[in-house]
Tab-separated table of C-alpha atoms in Angstrom:
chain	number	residue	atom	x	y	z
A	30	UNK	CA	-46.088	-71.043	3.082
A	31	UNK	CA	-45.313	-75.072	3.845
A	32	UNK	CA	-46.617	-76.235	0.260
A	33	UNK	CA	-44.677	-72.916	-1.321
A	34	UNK	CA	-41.684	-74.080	0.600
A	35	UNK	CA	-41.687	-78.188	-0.383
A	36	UNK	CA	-42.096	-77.258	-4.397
A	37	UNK	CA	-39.272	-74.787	-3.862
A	38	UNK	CA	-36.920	-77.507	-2.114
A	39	UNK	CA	-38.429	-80.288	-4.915
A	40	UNK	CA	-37.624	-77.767	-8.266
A	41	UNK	CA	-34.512	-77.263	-7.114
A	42	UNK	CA	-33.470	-80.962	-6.065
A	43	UNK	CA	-35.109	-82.240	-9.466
A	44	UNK	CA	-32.703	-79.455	-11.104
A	45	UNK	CA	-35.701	-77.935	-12.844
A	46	UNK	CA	-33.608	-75.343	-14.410
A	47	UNK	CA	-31.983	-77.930	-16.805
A	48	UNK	CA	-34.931	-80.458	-17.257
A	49	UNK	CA	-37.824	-78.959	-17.228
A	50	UNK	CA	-39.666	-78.516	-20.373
A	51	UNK	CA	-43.703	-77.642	-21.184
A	52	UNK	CA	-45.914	-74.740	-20.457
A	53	UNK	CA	-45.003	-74.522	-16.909
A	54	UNK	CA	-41.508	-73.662	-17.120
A	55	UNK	CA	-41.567	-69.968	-17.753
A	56	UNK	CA	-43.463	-69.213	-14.547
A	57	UNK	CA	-41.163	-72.266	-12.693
A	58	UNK	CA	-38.086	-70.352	-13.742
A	59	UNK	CA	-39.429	-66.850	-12.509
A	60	UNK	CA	-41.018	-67.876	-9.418
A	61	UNK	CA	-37.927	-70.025	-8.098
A	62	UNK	CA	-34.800	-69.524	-10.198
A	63	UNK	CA	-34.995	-66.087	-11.219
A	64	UNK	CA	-33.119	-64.677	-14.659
A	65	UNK	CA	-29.728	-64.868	-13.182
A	66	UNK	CA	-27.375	-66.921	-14.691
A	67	UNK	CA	-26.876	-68.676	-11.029
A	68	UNK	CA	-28.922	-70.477	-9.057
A	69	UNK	CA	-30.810	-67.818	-6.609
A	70	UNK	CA	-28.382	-69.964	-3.499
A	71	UNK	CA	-25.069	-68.989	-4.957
A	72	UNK	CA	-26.390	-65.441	-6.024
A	73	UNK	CA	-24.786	-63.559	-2.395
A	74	UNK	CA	-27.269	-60.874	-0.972
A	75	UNK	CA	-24.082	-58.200	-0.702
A	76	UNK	CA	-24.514	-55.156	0.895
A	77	UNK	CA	-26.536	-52.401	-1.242
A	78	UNK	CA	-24.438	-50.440	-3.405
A	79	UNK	CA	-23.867	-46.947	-3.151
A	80	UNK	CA	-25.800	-44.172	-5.165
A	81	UNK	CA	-23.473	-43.185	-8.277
A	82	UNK	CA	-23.659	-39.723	-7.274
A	83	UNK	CA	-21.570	-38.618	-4.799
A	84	UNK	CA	-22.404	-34.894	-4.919
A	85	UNK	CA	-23.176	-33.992	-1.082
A	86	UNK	CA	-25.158	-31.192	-2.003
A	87	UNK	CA	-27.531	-34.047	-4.298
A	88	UNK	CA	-27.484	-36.531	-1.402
A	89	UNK	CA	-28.937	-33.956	0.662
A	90	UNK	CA	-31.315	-33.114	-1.441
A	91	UNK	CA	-32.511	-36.767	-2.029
A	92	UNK	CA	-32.959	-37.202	1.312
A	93	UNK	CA	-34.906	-34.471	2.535
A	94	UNK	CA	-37.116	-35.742	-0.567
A	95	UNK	CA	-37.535	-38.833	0.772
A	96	UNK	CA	-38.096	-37.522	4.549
A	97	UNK	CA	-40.538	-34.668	3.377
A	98	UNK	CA	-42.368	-37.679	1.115
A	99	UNK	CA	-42.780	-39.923	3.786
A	100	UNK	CA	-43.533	-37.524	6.832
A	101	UNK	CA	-46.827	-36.296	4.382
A	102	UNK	CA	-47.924	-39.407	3.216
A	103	UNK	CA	-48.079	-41.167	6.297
A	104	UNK	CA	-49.203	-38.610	8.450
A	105	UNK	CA	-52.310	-37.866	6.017
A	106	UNK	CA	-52.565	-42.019	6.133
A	107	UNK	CA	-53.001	-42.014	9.196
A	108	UNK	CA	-55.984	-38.960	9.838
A	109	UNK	CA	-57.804	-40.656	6.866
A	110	UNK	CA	-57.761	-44.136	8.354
A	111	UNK	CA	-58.752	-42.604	11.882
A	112	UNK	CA	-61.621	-41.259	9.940
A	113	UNK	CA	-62.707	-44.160	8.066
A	114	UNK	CA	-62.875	-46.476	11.069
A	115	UNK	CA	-64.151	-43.913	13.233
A	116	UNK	CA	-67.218	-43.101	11.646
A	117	UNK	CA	-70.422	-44.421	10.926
A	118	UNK	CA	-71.777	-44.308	7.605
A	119	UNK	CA	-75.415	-44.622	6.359
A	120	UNK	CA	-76.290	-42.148	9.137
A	121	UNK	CA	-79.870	-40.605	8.724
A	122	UNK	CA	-82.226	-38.772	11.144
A	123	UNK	CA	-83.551	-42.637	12.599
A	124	UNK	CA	-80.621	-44.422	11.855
A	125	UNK	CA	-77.176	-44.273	13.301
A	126	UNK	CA	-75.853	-46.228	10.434
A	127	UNK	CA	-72.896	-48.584	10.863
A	128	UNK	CA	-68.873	-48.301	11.213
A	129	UNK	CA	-66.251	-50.253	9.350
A	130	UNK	CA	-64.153	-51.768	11.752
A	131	UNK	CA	-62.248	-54.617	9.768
A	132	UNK	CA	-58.657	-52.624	9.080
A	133	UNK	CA	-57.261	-55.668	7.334
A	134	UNK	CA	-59.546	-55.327	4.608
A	135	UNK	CA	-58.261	-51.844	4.006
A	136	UNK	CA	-55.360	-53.005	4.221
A	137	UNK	CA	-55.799	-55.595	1.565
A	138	UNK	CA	-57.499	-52.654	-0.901
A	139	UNK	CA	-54.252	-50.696	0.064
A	140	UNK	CA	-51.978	-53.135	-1.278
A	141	UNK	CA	-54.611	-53.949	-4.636
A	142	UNK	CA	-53.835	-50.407	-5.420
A	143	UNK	CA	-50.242	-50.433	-4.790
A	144	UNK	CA	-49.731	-53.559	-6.904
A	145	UNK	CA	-51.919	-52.293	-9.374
A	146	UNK	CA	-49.519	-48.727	-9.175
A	147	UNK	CA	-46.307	-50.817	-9.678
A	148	UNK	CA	-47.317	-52.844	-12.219
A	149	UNK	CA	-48.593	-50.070	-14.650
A	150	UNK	CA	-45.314	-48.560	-13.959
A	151	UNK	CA	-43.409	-51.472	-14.798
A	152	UNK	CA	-44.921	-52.350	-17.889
A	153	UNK	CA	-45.165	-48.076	-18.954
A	154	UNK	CA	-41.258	-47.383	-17.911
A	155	UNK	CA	-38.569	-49.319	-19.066
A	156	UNK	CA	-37.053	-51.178	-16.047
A	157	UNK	CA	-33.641	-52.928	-15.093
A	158	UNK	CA	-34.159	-56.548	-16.433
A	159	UNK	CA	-35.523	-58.504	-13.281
A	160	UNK	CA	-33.717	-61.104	-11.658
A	161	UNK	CA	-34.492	-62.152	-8.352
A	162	UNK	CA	-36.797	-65.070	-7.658
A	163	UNK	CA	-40.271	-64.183	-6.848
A	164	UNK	CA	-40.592	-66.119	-3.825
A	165	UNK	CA	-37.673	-63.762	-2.596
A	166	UNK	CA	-40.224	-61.214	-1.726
A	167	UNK	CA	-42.528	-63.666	0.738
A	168	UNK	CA	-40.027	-63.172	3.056
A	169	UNK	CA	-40.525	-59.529	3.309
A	170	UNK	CA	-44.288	-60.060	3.034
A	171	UNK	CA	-44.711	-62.324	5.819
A	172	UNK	CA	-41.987	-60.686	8.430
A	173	UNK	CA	-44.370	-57.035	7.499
A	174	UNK	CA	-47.576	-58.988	8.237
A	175	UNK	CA	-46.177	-60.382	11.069
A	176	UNK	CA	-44.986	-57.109	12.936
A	177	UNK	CA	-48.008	-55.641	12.182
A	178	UNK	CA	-49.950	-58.664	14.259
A	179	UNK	CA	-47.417	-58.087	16.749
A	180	UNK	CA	-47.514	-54.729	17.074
A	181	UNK	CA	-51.290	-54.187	17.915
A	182	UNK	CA	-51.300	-57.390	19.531
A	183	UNK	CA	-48.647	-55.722	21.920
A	184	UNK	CA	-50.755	-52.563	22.736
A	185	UNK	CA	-52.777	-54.814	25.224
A	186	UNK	CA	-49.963	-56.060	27.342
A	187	UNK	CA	-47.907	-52.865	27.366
A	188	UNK	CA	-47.566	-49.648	29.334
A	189	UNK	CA	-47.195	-46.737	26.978
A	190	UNK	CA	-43.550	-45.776	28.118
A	191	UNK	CA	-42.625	-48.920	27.391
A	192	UNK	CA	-44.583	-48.517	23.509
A	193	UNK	CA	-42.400	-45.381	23.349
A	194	UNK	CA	-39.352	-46.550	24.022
A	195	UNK	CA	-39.629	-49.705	21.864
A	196	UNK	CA	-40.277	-47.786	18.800
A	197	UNK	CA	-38.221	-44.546	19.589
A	198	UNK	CA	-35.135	-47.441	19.901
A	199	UNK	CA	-35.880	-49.709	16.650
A	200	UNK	CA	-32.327	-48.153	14.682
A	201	UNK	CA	-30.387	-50.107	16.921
A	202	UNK	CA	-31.737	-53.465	15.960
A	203	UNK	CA	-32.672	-53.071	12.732
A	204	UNK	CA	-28.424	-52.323	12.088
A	205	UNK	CA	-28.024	-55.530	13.770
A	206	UNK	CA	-30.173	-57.225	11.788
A	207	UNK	CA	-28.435	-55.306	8.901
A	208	UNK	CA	-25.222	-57.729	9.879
A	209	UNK	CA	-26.972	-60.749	10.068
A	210	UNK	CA	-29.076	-60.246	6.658
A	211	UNK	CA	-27.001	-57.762	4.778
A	212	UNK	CA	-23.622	-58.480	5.998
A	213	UNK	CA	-23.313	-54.798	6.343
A	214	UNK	CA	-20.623	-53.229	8.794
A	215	UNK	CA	-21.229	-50.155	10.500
A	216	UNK	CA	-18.679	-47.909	12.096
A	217	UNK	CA	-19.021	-47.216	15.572
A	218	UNK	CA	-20.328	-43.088	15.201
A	219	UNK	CA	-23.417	-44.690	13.638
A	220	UNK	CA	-24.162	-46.960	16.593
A	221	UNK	CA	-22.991	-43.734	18.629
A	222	UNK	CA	-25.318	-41.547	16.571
A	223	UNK	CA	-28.538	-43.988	16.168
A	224	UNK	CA	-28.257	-44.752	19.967
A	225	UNK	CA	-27.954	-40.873	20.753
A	226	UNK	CA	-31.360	-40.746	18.048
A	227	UNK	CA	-32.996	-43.194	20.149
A	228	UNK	CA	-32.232	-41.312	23.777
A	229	UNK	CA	-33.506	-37.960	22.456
A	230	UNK	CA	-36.808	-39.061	20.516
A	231	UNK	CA	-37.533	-41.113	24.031
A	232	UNK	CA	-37.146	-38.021	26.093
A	233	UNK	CA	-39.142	-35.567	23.735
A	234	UNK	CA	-42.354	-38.157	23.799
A	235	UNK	CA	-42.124	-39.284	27.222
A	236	UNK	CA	-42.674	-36.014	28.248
A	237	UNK	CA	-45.072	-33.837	25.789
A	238	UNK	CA	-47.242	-37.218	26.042
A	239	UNK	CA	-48.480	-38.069	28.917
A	240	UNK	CA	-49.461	-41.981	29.659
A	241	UNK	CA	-53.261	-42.670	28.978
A	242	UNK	CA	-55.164	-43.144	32.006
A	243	UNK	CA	-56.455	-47.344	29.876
A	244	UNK	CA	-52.813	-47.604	29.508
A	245	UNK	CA	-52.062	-51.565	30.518
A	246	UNK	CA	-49.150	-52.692	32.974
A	247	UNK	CA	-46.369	-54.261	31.125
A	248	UNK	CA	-46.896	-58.258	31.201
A	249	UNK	CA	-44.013	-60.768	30.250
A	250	UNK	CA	-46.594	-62.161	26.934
A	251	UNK	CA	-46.406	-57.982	25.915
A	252	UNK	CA	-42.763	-57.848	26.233
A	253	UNK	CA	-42.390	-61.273	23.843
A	254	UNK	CA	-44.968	-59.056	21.297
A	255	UNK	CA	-42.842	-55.917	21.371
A	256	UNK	CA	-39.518	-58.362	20.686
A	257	UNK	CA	-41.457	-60.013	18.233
A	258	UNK	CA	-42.542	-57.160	16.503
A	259	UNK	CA	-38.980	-55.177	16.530
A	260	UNK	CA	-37.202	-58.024	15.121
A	261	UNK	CA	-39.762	-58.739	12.337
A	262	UNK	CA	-39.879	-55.096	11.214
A	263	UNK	CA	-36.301	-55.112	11.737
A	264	UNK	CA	-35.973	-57.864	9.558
A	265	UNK	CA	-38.464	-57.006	6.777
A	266	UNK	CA	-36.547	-53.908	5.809
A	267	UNK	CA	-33.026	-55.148	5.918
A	268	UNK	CA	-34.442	-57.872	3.580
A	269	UNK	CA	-35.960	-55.628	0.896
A	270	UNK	CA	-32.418	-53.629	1.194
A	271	UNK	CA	-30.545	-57.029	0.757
A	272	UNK	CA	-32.932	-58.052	-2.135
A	273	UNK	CA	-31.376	-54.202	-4.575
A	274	UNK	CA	-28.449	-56.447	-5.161
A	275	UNK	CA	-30.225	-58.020	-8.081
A	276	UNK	CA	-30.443	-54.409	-9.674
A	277	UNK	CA	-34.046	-54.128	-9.388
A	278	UNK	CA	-35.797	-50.690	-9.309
A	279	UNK	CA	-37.707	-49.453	-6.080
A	280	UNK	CA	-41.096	-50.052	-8.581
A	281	UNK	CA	-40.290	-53.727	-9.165
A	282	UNK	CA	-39.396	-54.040	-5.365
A	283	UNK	CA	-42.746	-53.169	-4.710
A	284	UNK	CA	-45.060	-54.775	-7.008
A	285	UNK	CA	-43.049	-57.997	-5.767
A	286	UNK	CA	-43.646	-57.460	-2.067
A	287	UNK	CA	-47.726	-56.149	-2.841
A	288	UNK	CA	-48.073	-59.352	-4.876
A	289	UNK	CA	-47.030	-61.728	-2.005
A	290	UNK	CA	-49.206	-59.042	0.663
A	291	UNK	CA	-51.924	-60.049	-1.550
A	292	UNK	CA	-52.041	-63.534	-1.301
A	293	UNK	CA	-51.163	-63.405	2.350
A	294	UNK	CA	-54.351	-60.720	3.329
A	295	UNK	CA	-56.598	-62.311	1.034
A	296	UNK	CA	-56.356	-66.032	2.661
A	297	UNK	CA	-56.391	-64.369	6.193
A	298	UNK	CA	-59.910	-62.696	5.052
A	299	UNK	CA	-61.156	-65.865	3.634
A	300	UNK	CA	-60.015	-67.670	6.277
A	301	UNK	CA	-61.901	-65.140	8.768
A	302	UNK	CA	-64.895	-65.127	6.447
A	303	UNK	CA	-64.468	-61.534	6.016
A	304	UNK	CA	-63.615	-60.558	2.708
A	305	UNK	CA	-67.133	-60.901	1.237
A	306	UNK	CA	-68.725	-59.060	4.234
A	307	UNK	CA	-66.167	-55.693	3.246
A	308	UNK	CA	-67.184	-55.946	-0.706
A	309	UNK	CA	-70.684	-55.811	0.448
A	310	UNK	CA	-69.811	-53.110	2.733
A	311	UNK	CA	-68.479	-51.037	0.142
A	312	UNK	CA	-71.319	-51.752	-2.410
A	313	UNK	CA	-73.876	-50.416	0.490
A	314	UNK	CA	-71.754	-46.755	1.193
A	315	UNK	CA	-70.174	-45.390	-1.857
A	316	UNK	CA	-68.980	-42.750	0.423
A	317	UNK	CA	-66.966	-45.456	2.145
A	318	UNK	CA	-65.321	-46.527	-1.423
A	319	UNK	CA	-63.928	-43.151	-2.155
A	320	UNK	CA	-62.567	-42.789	1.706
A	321	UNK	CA	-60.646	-46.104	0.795
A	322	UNK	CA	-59.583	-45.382	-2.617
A	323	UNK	CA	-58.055	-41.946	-0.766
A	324	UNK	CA	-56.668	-44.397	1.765
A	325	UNK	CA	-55.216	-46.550	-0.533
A	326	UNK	CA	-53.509	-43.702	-2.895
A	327	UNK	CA	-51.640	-42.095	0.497
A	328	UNK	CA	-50.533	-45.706	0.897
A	329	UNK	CA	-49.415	-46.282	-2.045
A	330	UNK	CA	-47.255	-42.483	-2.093
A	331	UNK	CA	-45.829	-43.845	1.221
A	332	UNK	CA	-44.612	-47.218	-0.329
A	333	UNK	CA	-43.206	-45.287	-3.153
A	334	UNK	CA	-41.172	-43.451	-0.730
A	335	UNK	CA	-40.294	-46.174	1.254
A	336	UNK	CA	-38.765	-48.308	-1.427
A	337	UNK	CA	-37.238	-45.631	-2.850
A	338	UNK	CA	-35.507	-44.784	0.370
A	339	UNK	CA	-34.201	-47.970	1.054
A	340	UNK	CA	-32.692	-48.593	-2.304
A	341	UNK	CA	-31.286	-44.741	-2.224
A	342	UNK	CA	-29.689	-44.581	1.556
A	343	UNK	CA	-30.443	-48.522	3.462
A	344	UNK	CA	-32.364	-49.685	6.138
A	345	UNK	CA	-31.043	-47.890	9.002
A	346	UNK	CA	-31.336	-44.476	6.986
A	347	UNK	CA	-35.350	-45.240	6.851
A	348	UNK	CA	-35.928	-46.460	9.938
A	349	UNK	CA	-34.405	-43.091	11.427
A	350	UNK	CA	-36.651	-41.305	9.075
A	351	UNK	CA	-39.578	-42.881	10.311
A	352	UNK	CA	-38.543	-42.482	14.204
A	353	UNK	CA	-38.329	-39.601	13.924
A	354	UNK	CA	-42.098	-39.030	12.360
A	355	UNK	CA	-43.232	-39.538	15.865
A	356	UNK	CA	-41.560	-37.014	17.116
A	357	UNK	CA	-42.436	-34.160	14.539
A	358	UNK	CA	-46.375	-35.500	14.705
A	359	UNK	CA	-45.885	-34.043	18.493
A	360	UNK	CA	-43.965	-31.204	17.493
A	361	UNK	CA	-46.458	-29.696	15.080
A	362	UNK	CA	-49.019	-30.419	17.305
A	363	UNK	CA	-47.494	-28.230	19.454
A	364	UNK	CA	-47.153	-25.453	17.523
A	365	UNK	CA	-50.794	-26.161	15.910
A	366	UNK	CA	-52.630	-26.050	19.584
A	367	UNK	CA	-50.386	-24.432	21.747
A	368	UNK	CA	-49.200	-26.908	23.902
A	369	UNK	CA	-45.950	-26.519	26.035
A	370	UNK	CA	-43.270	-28.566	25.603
A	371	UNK	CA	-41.159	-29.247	28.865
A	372	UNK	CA	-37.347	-28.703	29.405
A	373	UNK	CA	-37.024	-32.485	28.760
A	374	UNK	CA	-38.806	-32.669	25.466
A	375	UNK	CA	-36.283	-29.355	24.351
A	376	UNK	CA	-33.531	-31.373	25.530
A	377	UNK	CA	-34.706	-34.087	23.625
A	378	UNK	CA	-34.966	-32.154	20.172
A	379	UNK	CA	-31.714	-31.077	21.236
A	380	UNK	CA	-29.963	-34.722	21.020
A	381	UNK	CA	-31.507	-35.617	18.733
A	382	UNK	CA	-30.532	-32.745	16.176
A	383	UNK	CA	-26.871	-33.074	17.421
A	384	UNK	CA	-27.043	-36.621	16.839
A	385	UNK	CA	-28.473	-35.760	13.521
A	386	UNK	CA	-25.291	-32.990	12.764
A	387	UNK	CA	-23.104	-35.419	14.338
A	388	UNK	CA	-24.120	-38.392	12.016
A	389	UNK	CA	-23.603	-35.750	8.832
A	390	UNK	CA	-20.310	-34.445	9.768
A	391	UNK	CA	-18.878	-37.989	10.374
A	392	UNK	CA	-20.587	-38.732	6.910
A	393	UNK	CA	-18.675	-36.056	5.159
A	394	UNK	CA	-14.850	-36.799	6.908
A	395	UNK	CA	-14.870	-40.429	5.927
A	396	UNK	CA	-15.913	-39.423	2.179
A	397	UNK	CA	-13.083	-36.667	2.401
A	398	UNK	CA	-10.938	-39.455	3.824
A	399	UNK	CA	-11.535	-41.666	0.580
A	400	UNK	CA	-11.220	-38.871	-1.893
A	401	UNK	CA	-7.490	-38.378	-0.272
A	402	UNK	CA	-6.662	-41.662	-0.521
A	403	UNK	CA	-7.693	-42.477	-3.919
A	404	UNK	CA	-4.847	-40.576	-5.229
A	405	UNK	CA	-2.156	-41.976	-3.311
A	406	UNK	CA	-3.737	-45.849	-4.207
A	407	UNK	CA	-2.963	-44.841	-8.051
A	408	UNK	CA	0.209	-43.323	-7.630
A	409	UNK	CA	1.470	-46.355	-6.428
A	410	UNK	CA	-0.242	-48.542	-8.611
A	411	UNK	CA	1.791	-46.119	-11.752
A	412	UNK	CA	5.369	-46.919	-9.804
């Protein structure tokens, strides 16, 4: 990141844009000025813009799309990478075979794919002429690799209520964050209705699941983690929503981000000495290879979705959608196996759904509010 950083700084002080000649340039201009007529620092990161159609009905329909998208594509994620690092392969009647236990090298072959996915896409599909500079996307590269590390590196230091309530609670920060990277304003129902969110999907998991027995105490160092890892998460998806006011599509979005996820995985695996030690892993257990290329397709469906979302409804929209995943992975295995859910859990479904009801109905006055005052604003404007 430091040498990417000191030839961004040194193109733009040397005011490449206007001097620079020679076979370089074209990839200069892309990865650090971008194809907007301004310099990437006087381009604003505004708030994202609204869908063009306003139809509630359509909305509605978008975004139990998107929810119904990402619910099955991460929750099939997750089973298959359970199963890949869970069992051994090369098993025979006097071997045990080995297990693949290196999950940033399927993480790396998640985002090959994905890049791979996007770029086909791009270059099939006619798309909005890019603009933003490439090294845009590192940011939201880095902040996702980081609140990953922080995230599992948090699981040792942490009790599991305090897990739960972390992530059941990660709306309200990722709105603030929305101020600080988006400059977006929220009115005070959403706080009222994200907070409510956050209260009920607590309440439901702290009580249909129990703590596990190697749960750790809570430590100061796993409290740091869990801050660490809500405010990069926070951060990475308020970026990507501040980075759809260059008019990109969700596909270019997310060959940019892969690209940079890429380089990032691939020098941590180096680094590690690990990367070989996966190909060969994969070239000993073809039955290993298709597990990942499944892997890497349900990944690559979920970052669809995700982009997608976030260009369609914002940051705070998504993260809701994904808060409450946790919840309905508990709920259907409920109904699935039988087990009982306690008066607290049904009074946590409860909030949350009136939260949910609450947040629509607010939704719909303010856009009936605007539609009456639109006609009054051009009345007066005729006189």
């Amino acid at each position: 990141m430091v040498p990417g950083y000191l030839l961004v700084q040194y193109f733009r002080r040397k005011n490449y844009l206007e001097t620079g000649r020679g076979l370089c340039f074209p990839l200069v201009k892309t990865c650090v000025f971008g194809n907007e007529p301004k310099a990437p620092d006087e381009v604003p990161l505004a708030a994202r813009a609204e869908p063009a159609e306003t139809s509630p009905t359509w909305q509605a329909l978008k975004l139990l799309f998107c929810a119904s998208g990402l619910q099955v594509s991460y929750l099939t994620w997750g089973v298959l990478q359970e199963r890949v690092m869970t069992r051994s392969y090369g098993a025979t009647a006097t071997s045990p075979g080995e297990r693949f236990s290196d999950s940033q090298f399927l993480v790396l072959m998640n985002r090959i794919l994905a890049l791979m996915v996007a770029g086909v896409y791009c270059i099939l599909c006619k798309q909005p002429r890019h603009g933003a500079p490439m090294y845009r996307y590192s940011f939201a590269s880095l902040s996702n690799v980081l609140s990953s590390w922080c995230q599992y590196e948090a699981l040792k230091f942490v009790s599991f209520p305090t897990q739960v309530l972390a992530k059941a609670s990660k709306v309200i920060p990722v709105m603030l964050m929305g101020k600080l990277v988006s400059r977006r304003s929220y009115e005070h129902w959403e706080y009222l209705t994200a907070g409510l969110i956050s209260i009920g999907v607590s309440m439901f998991l702290l009580s249909s699941g129990p703590e596990p027995h190697s749960s750790p105490a809570t430590t100061l160092s796993g409290l740091i983690l869990l801050a660490g890892y809500i405010a990069f998460d926070s951060f990475t998806s308020n970026w990507q929503d501040a980075l759809f006011a260059y008019k990109m599509s969700s596909v270019q979005m997310m060959f940019g981000v892969n690209l940079f996820s890429c380089l990032f995985t691939v020098g941590s695996l180096l680094e590690q000495g690990a990367l070989l030690e996966g190909i060969r892993f994969m070239g000993r257990h073809s039955e290993f290879a298709a597990h990942t290329l499944l892997l890497s397709i349900c990944s690559a469906c979920g970052q669809l979705f995700i982009f997608y979302t976030i260009g369609q409804f914002g940051a705070a929209v998504f993260t809701i959608i994904m808060t409450l995943r946790q919840a309905f992975a508990i709920l259907l295995s409920c109904l699935l196996y039988g087990h009982t859910v306690t008066v607290v859990g049904g009074l946590g479904v409860a909030v949350v759904f009136a939260a949910l009801l609450l947040r629509v109905y607010a939704r719909g006055r303010l856009k009936q509010r605007g539609k009456k005052a639109m006609p009054v604003e051009s009345s007066v404007q005729k006189v």
